[in-house]
């Protein structure tokens, strides 16, 4: 595995966010999201629920709405890729999440994806060893993508 050096502010790091999409807001300009993919039937990569944009702000928000950028994201220099897997109510299909995980795996090298964020929940239906979501996440981890759940 290649170790990639990044600056303390996240510059040089690309984070894929699987969530309800990402829309620009005061601390996160639309230009901070150079790529937005939609795995849902909506065919609209924008966030109509708010959770994905909130998570993206925690990750890479610029802090422009606070004095001295005091409330900026953890890595404001990071690049974001939005992979929409949840709808405007924050709900989604397991198949859409799996499609999003597969997209990240397939495109991790092309887009230099270093980190994957999954801030979503899922009921347990089977043992972890048999769960397709666990298998997809482990495939990404084993390929060198840091997965945050």
PDB file of C-alpha atoms in Angstrom:
ATOM      1  CA  UNK A   1       0.000   0.000   0.000  1.00  0.00           C
ATOM      2  CA  UNK A   2       1.287   3.444  -0.911  1.00  0.00           C
ATOM      3  CA  UNK A   3       1.363   5.973   1.921  1.00  0.00           C
ATOM      4  CA  UNK A   4       0.170   9.346   0.715  1.00  0.00           C
ATOM      5  CA  UNK A   5       1.365  12.512   2.456  1.00  0.00           C
ATOM      6  CA  UNK A   6      -1.266  15.154   3.014  1.00  0.00           C
ATOM      7  CA  UNK A   7      -1.139  18.527   4.703  1.00  0.00           C
ATOM      8  CA  UNK A   8      -2.684  18.860   8.185  1.00  0.00           C
ATOM      9  CA  UNK A   9      -5.716  20.654   6.727  1.00  0.00           C
ATOM     10  CA  UNK A  10      -6.518  17.722   4.439  1.00  0.00           C
ATOM     11  CA  UNK A  11      -5.051  19.216   1.273  1.00  0.00           C
ATOM     12  CA  UNK A  12      -4.201  16.348  -1.032  1.00  0.00           C
ATOM     13  CA  UNK A  13      -6.871  14.068   0.444  1.00  0.00           C
ATOM     14  CA  UNK A  14     -10.056  13.032  -1.349  1.00  0.00           C
ATOM     15  CA  UNK A  15     -13.064  11.968   0.713  1.00  0.00           C
ATOM     16  CA  UNK A  16     -16.094  10.226  -0.774  1.00  0.00           C
ATOM     17  CA  UNK A  17     -19.291  10.874   1.204  1.00  0.00           C
ATOM     18  CA  UNK A  18     -22.049   8.263   0.816  1.00  0.00           C
ATOM     19  CA  UNK A  19     -25.166   9.955   2.126  1.00  0.00           C
ATOM     20  CA  UNK A  20     -28.163  12.035   1.004  1.00  0.00           C
ATOM     21  CA  UNK A  21     -26.052  14.037  -1.454  1.00  0.00           C
ATOM     22  CA  UNK A  22     -24.189  17.274  -0.849  1.00  0.00           C
ATOM     23  CA  UNK A  23     -25.390  20.776  -1.660  1.00  0.00           C
ATOM     24  CA  UNK A  24     -23.329  23.913  -1.283  1.00  0.00           C
ATOM     25  CA  UNK A  25     -23.967  26.085   1.772  1.00  0.00           C
ATOM     26  CA  UNK A  26     -22.254  28.991   3.523  1.00  0.00           C
ATOM     27  CA  UNK A  27     -19.213  27.006   4.617  1.00  0.00           C
ATOM     28  CA  UNK A  28     -19.169  24.628   1.674  1.00  0.00           C
ATOM     29  CA  UNK A  29     -19.308  26.123  -1.803  1.00  0.00           C
ATOM     30  CA  UNK A  30     -20.666  24.069  -4.675  1.00  0.00           C
ATOM     31  CA  UNK A  31     -17.161  24.251  -6.155  1.00  0.00           C
ATOM     32  CA  UNK A  32     -15.870  22.297  -3.121  1.00  0.00           C
ATOM     33  CA  UNK A  33     -17.760  19.294  -4.519  1.00  0.00           C
ATOM     34  CA  UNK A  34     -16.208  18.715  -7.947  1.00  0.00           C
ATOM     35  CA  UNK A  35     -18.020  15.409  -8.493  1.00  0.00           C
ATOM     36  CA  UNK A  36     -21.520  14.344  -7.435  1.00  0.00           C
ATOM     37  CA  UNK A  37     -22.944  10.938  -8.311  1.00  0.00           C
ATOM     38  CA  UNK A  38     -26.539   9.819  -7.701  1.00  0.00           C
ATOM     39  CA  UNK A  39     -27.269   6.131  -7.107  1.00  0.00           C
ATOM     40  CA  UNK A  40     -30.954   6.722  -6.314  1.00  0.00           C
ATOM     41  CA  UNK A  41     -33.883   6.739  -8.717  1.00  0.00           C
ATOM     42  CA  UNK A  42     -34.092  10.542  -8.368  1.00  0.00           C
ATOM     43  CA  UNK A  43     -31.215  11.245 -10.775  1.00  0.00           C
ATOM     44  CA  UNK A  44     -30.543  14.426  -8.806  1.00  0.00           C
ATOM     45  CA  UNK A  45     -27.243  14.571  -6.897  1.00  0.00           C
ATOM     46  CA  UNK A  46     -28.273  17.526  -4.708  1.00  0.00           C
ATOM     47  CA  UNK A  47     -29.070  17.058  -1.028  1.00  0.00           C
ATOM     48  CA  UNK A  48     -32.767  17.633  -0.332  1.00  0.00           C
ATOM     49  CA  UNK A  49     -32.559  16.200   3.181  1.00  0.00           C
ATOM     50  CA  UNK A  50     -29.563  18.031   4.660  1.00  0.00           C
ATOM     51  CA  UNK A  51     -27.661  15.224   6.338  1.00  0.00           C
ATOM     52  CA  UNK A  52     -25.079  14.715   3.588  1.00  0.00           C
ATOM     53  CA  UNK A  53     -24.341  18.441   3.443  1.00  0.00           C
ATOM     54  CA  UNK A  54     -24.002  18.528   7.232  1.00  0.00           C
ATOM     55  CA  UNK A  55     -21.512  15.639   7.164  1.00  0.00           C
ATOM     56  CA  UNK A  56     -19.586  17.240   4.293  1.00  0.00           C
ATOM     57  CA  UNK A  57     -19.357  20.451   6.346  1.00  0.00           C
ATOM     58  CA  UNK A  58     -17.955  18.545   9.315  1.00  0.00           C
ATOM     59  CA  UNK A  59     -15.359  17.036   7.008  1.00  0.00           C
ATOM     60  CA  UNK A  60     -14.365  19.955   4.788  1.00  0.00           C
ATOM     61  CA  UNK A  61     -16.314  23.076   5.780  1.00  0.00           C
ATOM     62  CA  UNK A  62     -14.331  26.296   5.342  1.00  0.00           C
ATOM     63  CA  UNK A  63     -15.584  28.012   8.507  1.00  0.00           C
ATOM     64  CA  UNK A  64     -16.370  31.205   6.617  1.00  0.00           C
ATOM     65  CA  UNK A  65     -19.500  31.823   8.678  1.00  0.00           C
ATOM     66  CA  UNK A  66     -17.558  32.043  11.959  1.00  0.00           C
ATOM     67  CA  UNK A  67     -14.937  34.461  13.229  1.00  0.00           C
ATOM     68  CA  UNK A  68     -11.406  33.325  12.401  1.00  0.00           C
ATOM     69  CA  UNK A  69     -12.812  30.158  10.757  1.00  0.00           C
ATOM     70  CA  UNK A  70     -13.074  28.779  14.280  1.00  0.00           C
ATOM     71  CA  UNK A  71     -15.814  26.321  13.350  1.00  0.00           C
ATOM     72  CA  UNK A  72     -14.324  24.947  10.174  1.00  0.00           C
ATOM     73  CA  UNK A  73     -14.366  21.288   9.214  1.00  0.00           C
ATOM     74  CA  UNK A  74     -11.801  18.726  10.263  1.00  0.00           C
ATOM     75  CA  UNK A  75     -10.049  18.895   6.883  1.00  0.00           C
ATOM     76  CA  UNK A  76     -11.076  22.073   5.039  1.00  0.00           C
ATOM     77  CA  UNK A  77      -8.462  21.478   2.338  1.00  0.00           C
ATOM     78  CA  UNK A  78      -9.817  18.043   1.409  1.00  0.00           C
ATOM     79  CA  UNK A  79     -11.598  17.384  -1.858  1.00  0.00           C
ATOM     80  CA  UNK A  80     -15.071  15.877  -1.640  1.00  0.00           C
ATOM     81  CA  UNK A  81     -16.910  13.445  -3.856  1.00  0.00           C
ATOM     82  CA  UNK A  82     -20.623  13.144  -3.153  1.00  0.00           C
ATOM     83  CA  UNK A  83     -22.215   9.751  -3.739  1.00  0.00           C
ATOM     84  CA  UNK A  84     -25.940  10.082  -3.125  1.00  0.00           C
ATOM     85  CA  UNK A  85     -27.509   6.881  -1.804  1.00  0.00           C
ATOM     86  CA  UNK A  86     -30.348   8.325   0.326  1.00  0.00           C
ATOM     87  CA  UNK A  87     -33.435  10.218  -0.776  1.00  0.00           C
ATOM     88  CA  UNK A  88     -34.953  13.533   0.321  1.00  0.00           C
ATOM     89  CA  UNK A  89     -36.264  11.872   3.495  1.00  0.00           C
ATOM     90  CA  UNK A  90     -32.895  10.389   4.452  1.00  0.00           C
ATOM     91  CA  UNK A  91     -34.049   6.919   3.481  1.00  0.00           C
ATOM     92  CA  UNK A  92     -32.633   4.545   0.935  1.00  0.00           C
ATOM     93  CA  UNK A  93     -32.269   1.077  -0.428  1.00  0.00           C
ATOM     94  CA  UNK A  94     -29.488  -1.284   0.534  1.00  0.00           C
ATOM     95  CA  UNK A  95     -28.990  -1.861  -3.191  1.00  0.00           C
ATOM     96  CA  UNK A  96     -28.270   1.870  -3.680  1.00  0.00           C
ATOM     97  CA  UNK A  97     -25.714   1.823  -0.851  1.00  0.00           C
ATOM     98  CA  UNK A  98     -24.086  -1.259  -2.387  1.00  0.00           C
ATOM     99  CA  UNK A  99     -24.041   0.457  -5.785  1.00  0.00           C
ATOM    100  CA  UNK A 100     -22.399   3.494  -4.170  1.00  0.00           C
ATOM    101  CA  UNK A 101     -19.783   1.336  -2.457  1.00  0.00           C
ATOM    102  CA  UNK A 102     -19.108  -0.428  -5.749  1.00  0.00           C
ATOM    103  CA  UNK A 103     -18.769   2.927  -7.539  1.00  0.00           C
ATOM    104  CA  UNK A 104     -16.217   4.104  -4.977  1.00  0.00           C
ATOM    105  CA  UNK A 105     -14.277   0.844  -5.256  1.00  0.00           C
ATOM    106  CA  UNK A 106     -14.274   0.934  -9.062  1.00  0.00           C
ATOM    107  CA  UNK A 107     -13.313   4.623  -9.229  1.00  0.00           C
ATOM    108  CA  UNK A 108     -11.008   4.927  -6.196  1.00  0.00           C
ATOM    109  CA  UNK A 109      -7.849   5.129  -8.312  1.00  0.00           C
ATOM    110  CA  UNK A 110      -9.320   7.330 -11.057  1.00  0.00           C
ATOM    111  CA  UNK A 111     -10.438   9.978  -8.539  1.00  0.00           C
ATOM    112  CA  UNK A 112      -7.765   9.363  -5.892  1.00  0.00           C
ATOM    113  CA  UNK A 113     -10.272   8.458  -3.170  1.00  0.00           C
ATOM    114  CA  UNK A 114      -8.409   8.105   0.120  1.00  0.00           C
ATOM    115  CA  UNK A 115     -11.302   8.055   2.599  1.00  0.00           C
ATOM    116  CA  UNK A 116     -14.919   6.923   2.482  1.00  0.00           C
ATOM    117  CA  UNK A 117     -17.457   8.290   4.973  1.00  0.00           C
ATOM    118  CA  UNK A 118     -20.654   6.358   5.726  1.00  0.00           C
ATOM    119  CA  UNK A 119     -22.761   8.185   8.322  1.00  0.00           C
ATOM    120  CA  UNK A 120     -25.844   6.060   7.919  1.00  0.00           C
ATOM    121  CA  UNK A 121     -27.502   3.185   9.699  1.00  0.00           C
ATOM    122  CA  UNK A 122     -28.692  -0.235   8.657  1.00  0.00           C
ATOM    123  CA  UNK A 123     -30.499  -3.003  10.483  1.00  0.00           C
ATOM    124  CA  UNK A 124     -28.637  -6.272  10.978  1.00  0.00           C
ATOM    125  CA  UNK A 125     -30.211  -9.146   9.050  1.00  0.00           C
ATOM    126  CA  UNK A 126     -27.358 -11.633   8.915  1.00  0.00           C
ATOM    127  CA  UNK A 127     -23.939 -12.393  10.402  1.00  0.00           C
ATOM    128  CA  UNK A 128     -21.204  -9.912   9.451  1.00  0.00           C
ATOM    129  CA  UNK A 129     -19.325 -12.597   7.501  1.00  0.00           C
ATOM    130  CA  UNK A 130     -22.321 -12.996   5.162  1.00  0.00           C
ATOM    131  CA  UNK A 131     -23.484  -9.366   4.978  1.00  0.00           C
ATOM    132  CA  UNK A 132     -22.938  -7.826   1.518  1.00  0.00           C
ATOM    133  CA  UNK A 133     -22.480  -4.359   3.060  1.00  0.00           C
ATOM    134  CA  UNK A 134     -19.739  -5.616   5.366  1.00  0.00           C
ATOM    135  CA  UNK A 135     -18.088  -7.421   2.449  1.00  0.00           C
ATOM    136  CA  UNK A 136     -18.157  -4.282   0.276  1.00  0.00           C
ATOM    137  CA  UNK A 137     -16.715  -2.121   3.068  1.00  0.00           C
ATOM    138  CA  UNK A 138     -13.981  -4.678   3.756  1.00  0.00           C
ATOM    139  CA  UNK A 139     -13.124  -4.796   0.046  1.00  0.00           C
ATOM    140  CA  UNK A 140     -12.620  -1.027   0.091  1.00  0.00           C
ATOM    141  CA  UNK A 141     -10.577  -1.182   3.299  1.00  0.00           C
ATOM    142  CA  UNK A 142      -8.386  -3.951   1.893  1.00  0.00           C
ATOM    143  CA  UNK A 143      -7.793  -1.869  -1.235  1.00  0.00           C
ATOM    144  CA  UNK A 144      -6.339   0.956   0.887  1.00  0.00           C
ATOM    145  CA  UNK A 145      -9.367   3.226   1.297  1.00  0.00           C
ATOM    146  CA  UNK A 146      -9.865   4.326   4.911  1.00  0.00           C
ATOM    147  CA  UNK A 147     -13.524   3.688   5.742  1.00  0.00           C
ATOM    148  CA  UNK A 148     -15.274   5.744   8.425  1.00  0.00           C
ATOM    149  CA  UNK A 149     -18.642   4.397   9.588  1.00  0.00           C
TER     150      UNK A 149
END
